[in-house]
């Protein structure tokens, strides 16, 4: 096939962005998408602005901290008192080239996870920078057909038994959203779940097609050995999982259909590891929109999860959020297990 023109490539990226939102939104006027807080409409007054987290723009709740200023150690144990011996980290990095420019791999060195999963790499395999490689890790990548859109990756200290890409359904797998690694005792799935889109243009695809077939994929794996799912699942499941639930019920990431899809997954023998340990903890967010100083004010959403087979709950030591780690509009999450 002849190479695509720059104009055609640009159109493909634009079409993808229209469905799932622009790759980065840095200005005040950026539209709400991908679980972001809705921007208040003009003329609605101070109360409306405050509901959407846009009141005091100077208020700082999350201070800026360097990696050296943060403590990455853990003494977590299982309920039976067993020390953790497996650490898995996951992070939506919002573009791997931008992330690398912000010394993203320095986080891997500090955290030192056994497996590190990334989502939204926005980079085709043939354009992946050499600097993505990290000593001591085997790296695996999946990209979509459209450059600058979706994509996932996985770094593993131990080489998996097998690594597969997608869920075996062509219409879903063309966007590079899923990588599965098989280890001796479990499967690890990292996923960047499709967004319902601005104006909910993809909500039917997300909930009636993707959620149904992804759930079937998870059940198929779980029938063989326990499964750990991590990544940006693009849904705030409970009211407690975002700052302003009342004003976001019709926004992508918090519609009844998306929340029900996540509930349906849990009902098939899986658990949300974080809420299992911290059922009532407020302010536990993993994503903050770039606009209106939302991160500093901690006006966020919990969109990133470790979901695991119920029979792994006795292996669970801790599930935490690294909210002070910068480098994306999401922060890393970490799972500690005794396996």
C-alpha positions as semicolon CSV with decimal commas, in nm:
position;residue;x (nm);y (nm);z (nm)
1;X;0,000;0,000;0,000
2;X;0,127;0,355;-0,068
3;X;0,219;0,560;0,241
4;X;-0,060;0,773;0,380
5;X;-0,040;1,146;0,325
6;X;0,009;1,375;0,623
7;X;-0,336;1,516;0,555
8;X;-0,498;1,170;0,570
9;X;-0,315;1,075;0,890
10;X;-0,418;1,403;1,050
11;X;-0,781;1,335;0,958
12;X;-0,768;0,986;1,117
13;X;-0,635;1,131;1,441
14;X;-0,899;1,402;1,436
15;X;-1,174;1,148;1,381
16;X;-1,050;0,941;1,674
17;X;-1,027;1,248;1,892
18;X;-1,383;1,343;1,808
19;X;-1,502;1,009;1,938
20;X;-1,285;0,987;2,246
21;X;-1,163;1,334;2,324
22;X;-0,841;1,522;2,251
23;X;-0,514;1,376;2,376
24;X;-0,450;1,661;2,616
25;X;-0,656;1,951;2,741
26;X;-0,451;2,223;2,900
27;X;-0,663;2,536;2,879
28;X;-0,954;2,663;3,084
29;X;-1,192;2,621;2,792
30;X;-1,117;2,252;2,734
31;X;-1,433;2,046;2,710
32;X;-1,514;1,783;2,971
33;X;-1,426;1,433;2,855
34;X;-1,278;1,104;2,966
35;X;-1,420;1,142;3,315
36;X;-1,325;1,505;3,347
37;X;-1,522;1,751;3,555
38;X;-1,778;1,935;3,348
39;X;-1,696;2,299;3,283
40;X;-1,977;2,519;3,421
41;X;-2,179;2,710;3,168
42;X;-2,168;3,087;3,167
43;X;-2,431;3,263;3,369
44;X;-2,491;2,980;3,615
45;X;-2,327;3,166;3,900
46;X;-2,075;3,094;4,172
47;X;-2,268;2,800;4,318
48;X;-2,260;2,611;3,987
49;X;-1,888;2,681;3,951
50;X;-1,818;2,548;4,297
51;X;-2,021;2,230;4,229
52;X;-1,790;2,158;3,940
53;X;-1,478;2,223;4,140
54;X;-1,410;2,559;3,977
55;X;-1,450;2,787;4,275
56;X;-1,124;2,890;4,441
57;X;-0,867;2,849;4,166
58;X;-0,578;2,915;4,406
59;X;-0,673;2,653;4,663
60;X;-0,406;2,382;4,687
61;X;-0,487;2,046;4,843
62;X;-0,227;1,827;4,667
63;X;0,121;1,978;4,705
64;X;0,384;1,919;4,439
65;X;0,641;1,659;4,544
66;X;0,945;1,521;4,364
67;X;1,000;1,147;4,342
68;X;1,287;1,179;4,591
69;X;1,051;1,335;4,844
70;X;0,808;1,041;4,831
71;X;0,818;0,713;5,020
72;X;0,774;0,408;4,796
73;X;0,831;0,148;5,068
74;X;0,558;-0,076;5,207
75;X;0,523;-0,321;5,495
76;X;0,181;-0,444;5,377
77;X;0,070;-0,794;5,472
78;X;-0,220;-1,024;5,398
79;X;-0,496;-1,079;5,655
80;X;-0,302;-1,386;5,764
81;X;0,011;-1,177;5,824
82;X;0,212;-1,280;5,516
83;X;0,444;-1,019;5,364
84;X;0,390;-0,903;5,008
85;X;0,620;-1,051;4,745
86;X;0,461;-0,919;4,425
87;X;0,419;-0,554;4,329
88;X;0,225;-0,445;4,020
89;X;0,196;-0,081;3,914
90;X;-0,034;0,073;3,654
91;X;-0,045;0,423;3,504
92;X;-0,228;0,602;3,224
93;X;0,068;0,806;3,103
94;X;-0,125;1,016;2,845
95;X;0,131;0,985;2,566
96;X;0,456;0,795;2,601
97;X;0,674;1,052;2,426
98;X;0,552;1,332;2,654
99;X;0,587;1,099;2,954
100;X;0,945;1,015;2,865
101;X;1,015;1,386;2,831
102;X;0,904;1,423;3,193
103;X;1,150;1,151;3,305
104;X;0,871;0,896;3,335
105;X;1,106;0,599;3,360
106;X;1,249;0,750;3,680
107;X;0,922;0,643;3,844
108;X;0,989;0,280;3,746
109;X;1,330;0,300;3,914
110;X;1,181;0,444;4,234
111;X;0,879;0,214;4,251
112;X;1,067;-0,093;4,127
113;X;0,752;-0,297;4,052
114;X;0,765;-0,655;3,935
115;X;0,528;-0,554;3,656
116;X;0,452;-0,203;3,534
117;X;0,157;-0,145;3,300
118;X;0,089;0,171;3,102
119;X;-0,211;0,291;2,905
120;X;-0,274;0,558;2,643
121;X;0,073;0,541;2,493
122;X;-0,045;0,716;2,174
123;X;0,242;0,573;1,970
124;X;0,265;0,314;1,695
125;X;0,516;0,034;1,739
126;X;0,742;0,154;1,458
127;X;0,770;0,499;1,619
128;X;0,834;0,382;1,977
129;X;1,140;0,572;2,111
130;X;1,445;0,366;2,213
131;X;1,438;0,539;2,550
132;X;1,130;0,336;2,652
133;X;1,356;0,043;2,737
134;X;1,441;-0,006;3,105
135;X;1,719;-0,232;3,228
136;X;1,592;-0,544;3,401
137;X;1,252;-0,546;3,229
138;X;1,102;-0,723;2,929
139;X;0,876;-0,476;2,745
140;X;0,560;-0,547;2,545
141;X;0,358;-0,297;2,341
142;X;0,028;-0,277;2,161
143;X;-0,082;0,008;1,937
144;X;-0,390;0,088;1,736
145;X;-0,434;0,150;1,367
146;X;-0,450;0,528;1,421
147;X;-0,130;0,704;1,522
148;X;-0,153;0,915;1,838
149;X;-0,450;0,724;1,980
150;X;-0,496;0,467;2,262
151;X;-0,223;0,201;2,300
152;X;-0,095;-0,002;2,597
153;X;0,233;-0,138;2,731
154;X;0,373;-0,374;2,993
155;X;0,714;-0,401;3,160
156;X;0,787;-0,737;3,330
157;X;1,089;-0,835;3,541
158;X;1,001;-1,202;3,493
159;X;0,936;-1,309;3,137
160;X;0,573;-1,424;3,110
161;X;0,480;-1,771;2,991
162;X;0,287;-1,607;2,707
163;X;0,183;-1,256;2,605
164;X;-0,123;-1,193;2,389
165;X;-0,278;-0,879;2,245
166;X;-0,647;-0,786;2,231
167;X;-0,944;-0,999;2,332
168;X;-0,989;-1,190;2,008
169;X;-1,258;-0,963;1,860
170;X;-1,138;-0,764;1,557
171;X;-1,369;-0,465;1,599
172;X;-1,227;-0,407;1,949
173;X;-0,866;-0,507;1,895
174;X;-0,785;-0,253;1,623
175;X;-0,722;0,017;1,887
176;X;-0,448;-0,163;2,084
177;X;-0,629;-0,149;2,418
178;X;-0,547;-0,482;2,585
179;X;-0,236;-0,684;2,669
180;X;-0,255;-1,012;2,862
181;X;0,045;-1,179;3,026
182;X;0,022;-1,533;3,158
183;X;0,229;-1,615;3,466
184;X;0,250;-1,940;3,661
185;X;-0,021;-1,854;3,913
186;X;-0,230;-1,587;3,741
187;X;-0,314;-1,387;3,430
188;X;-0,240;-1,016;3,425
189;X;-0,454;-0,803;3,193
190;X;-0,383;-0,437;3,136
191;X;-0,656;-0,243;2,958
192;X;-0,742;0,104;2,838
193;X;-1,120;0,080;2,823
194;X;-1,299;0,286;2,552
195;X;-1,446;0,616;2,660
196;X;-1,814;0,694;2,602
197;X;-1,701;1,013;2,429
198;X;-1,811;1,375;2,428
199;X;-2,186;1,385;2,401
200;X;-2,183;1,010;2,483
201;X;-2,135;0,931;2,114
202;X;-1,978;0,593;2,196
203;X;-2,176;0,496;2,504
204;X;-2,370;0,222;2,322
205;X;-2,050;0,078;2,176
206;X;-1,884;0,094;2,516
207;X;-2,166;-0,062;2,719
208;X;-2,352;-0,287;2,475
209;X;-2,055;-0,423;2,281
210;X;-1,719;-0,370;2,449
211;X;-1,828;-0,429;2,811
212;X;-2,018;-0,746;2,719
213;X;-1,735;-0,903;2,519
214;X;-1,459;-0,789;2,752
215;X;-1,648;-0,944;3,045
216;X;-1,672;-1,270;2,850
217;X;-1,296;-1,254;2,788
218;X;-1,227;-1,206;3,159
219;X;-1,451;-1,500;3,252
220;X;-1,275;-1,721;2,997
221;X;-0,938;-1,644;3,155
222;X;-1,073;-1,680;3,508
223;X;-1,192;-2,033;3,428
224;X;-0,825;-2,131;3,377
225;X;-0,648;-1,942;3,656
226;X;-0,702;-1,626;3,866
227;X;-0,699;-1,291;3,685
228;X;-0,569;-0,947;3,779
229;X;-0,701;-0,661;3,566
230;X;-0,537;-0,321;3,585
231;X;-0,563;0,002;3,393
232;X;-0,775;0,301;3,305
233;X;-1,124;0,152;3,305
234;X;-1,283;0,489;3,226
235;X;-1,558;0,470;3,487
236;X;-1,608;0,608;3,835
237;X;-1,808;0,323;3,982
238;X;-1,954;0,477;4,297
239;X;-2,054;0,827;4,405
240;X;-1,754;0,826;4,636
241;X;-1,525;0,773;4,336
242;X;-1,544;1,130;4,210
243;X;-1,555;1,475;4,365
244;X;-1,885;1,593;4,220
245;X;-2,122;1,304;4,144
246;X;-2,438;1,518;4,131
247;X;-2,320;1,729;3,838
248;X;-2,166;1,447;3,634
249;X;-2,439;1,186;3,601
250;X;-2,476;1,256;3,228
251;X;-2,104;1,281;3,156
252;X;-1,877;1,012;3,013
253;X;-1,735;0,797;3,288
254;X;-2,031;0,830;3,526
255;X;-2,341;0,739;3,330
256;X;-2,569;0,470;3,476
257;X;-2,488;0,243;3,180
258;X;-2,112;0,257;3,236
259;X;-2,143;0,209;3,611
260;X;-2,377;-0,086;3,557
261;X;-2,125;-0,244;3,319
262;X;-1,860;-0,232;3,591
263;X;-2,104;-0,377;3,845
264;X;-2,182;-0,659;3,604
265;X;-1,812;-0,744;3,582
266;X;-1,776;-0,756;3,960
267;X;-2,082;-0,979;3,982
268;X;-1,901;-1,240;3,772
269;X;-1,657;-1,325;4,051
270;X;-1,427;-1,022;4,059
271;X;-1,352;-0,755;4,321
272;X;-1,236;-0,394;4,318
273;X;-0,925;-0,437;4,533
274;X;-0,913;-0,075;4,649
275;X;-1,275;-0,058;4,766
276;X;-1,241;-0,400;4,928
277;X;-0,975;-0,253;5,155
278;X;-1,100;0,106;5,176
279;X;-1,479;0,098;5,128
280;X;-1,544;0,444;5,275
281;X;-1,229;0,638;5,188
282;X;-1,310;0,969;5,019
283;X;-1,079;1,176;4,800
284;X;-0,925;0,862;4,646
285;X;-0,882;0,989;4,291
286;X;-0,649;0,885;4,009
287;X;-0,741;1,139;3,739
288;X;-0,769;1,518;3,740
289;X;-0,861;1,731;3,438
290;X;-0,583;1,966;3,331
291;X;-0,805;2,275;3,335
292;X;-0,912;2,496;3,631
293;X;-0,626;2,377;3,855
294;X;-0,824;2,062;3,934
295;X;-0,531;1,850;4,042
296;X;-0,398;2,098;4,295
297;X;-0,751;2,127;4,436
298;X;-0,799;1,749;4,426
299;X;-1,112;1,773;4,211
300;X;-1,079;1,431;4,057
301;X;-1,214;1,093;3,958
302;X;-1,105;0,736;4,035
303;X;-1,081;0,583;3,688
304;X;-0,785;0,349;3,740
305;X;-0,831;0,011;3,908
306;X;-0,691;-0,322;4,013
307;X;-0,977;-0,568;3,971
308;X;-0,900;-0,929;4,060
309;X;-1,059;-1,271;4,091
310;X;-1,238;-1,314;4,422
311;X;-1,022;-1,614;4,510
312;X;-0,718;-1,384;4,524
313;X;-0,855;-1,178;4,816
314;X;-0,656;-1,384;5,069
315;X;-0,342;-1,291;4,872
316;X;-0,416;-0,918;4,886
317;X;-0,182;-0,704;5,096
318;X;-0,260;-0,350;4,978
319;X;-0,396;-0,146;4,689
320;X;-0,282;0,216;4,687
321;X;-0,289;0,539;4,486
322;X;0,033;0,735;4,424
323;X;-0,144;1,070;4,402
324;X;0,174;1,277;4,440
325;X;0,347;1,129;4,135
326;X;0,335;1,377;3,846
327;X;0,381;1,327;3,473
328;X;0,026;1,276;3,343
329;X;-0,333;1,377;3,412
330;X;-0,357;1,039;3,587
331;X;-0,138;0,909;3,869
332;X;-0,002;0,556;3,920
333;X;-0,179;0,290;4,125
334;X;-0,002;-0,001;4,295
335;X;-0,109;-0,349;4,403
336;X;0,076;-0,555;4,666
337;X;0,014;-0,930;4,681
338;X;0,159;-1,238;4,845
339;X;0,172;-1,501;4,570
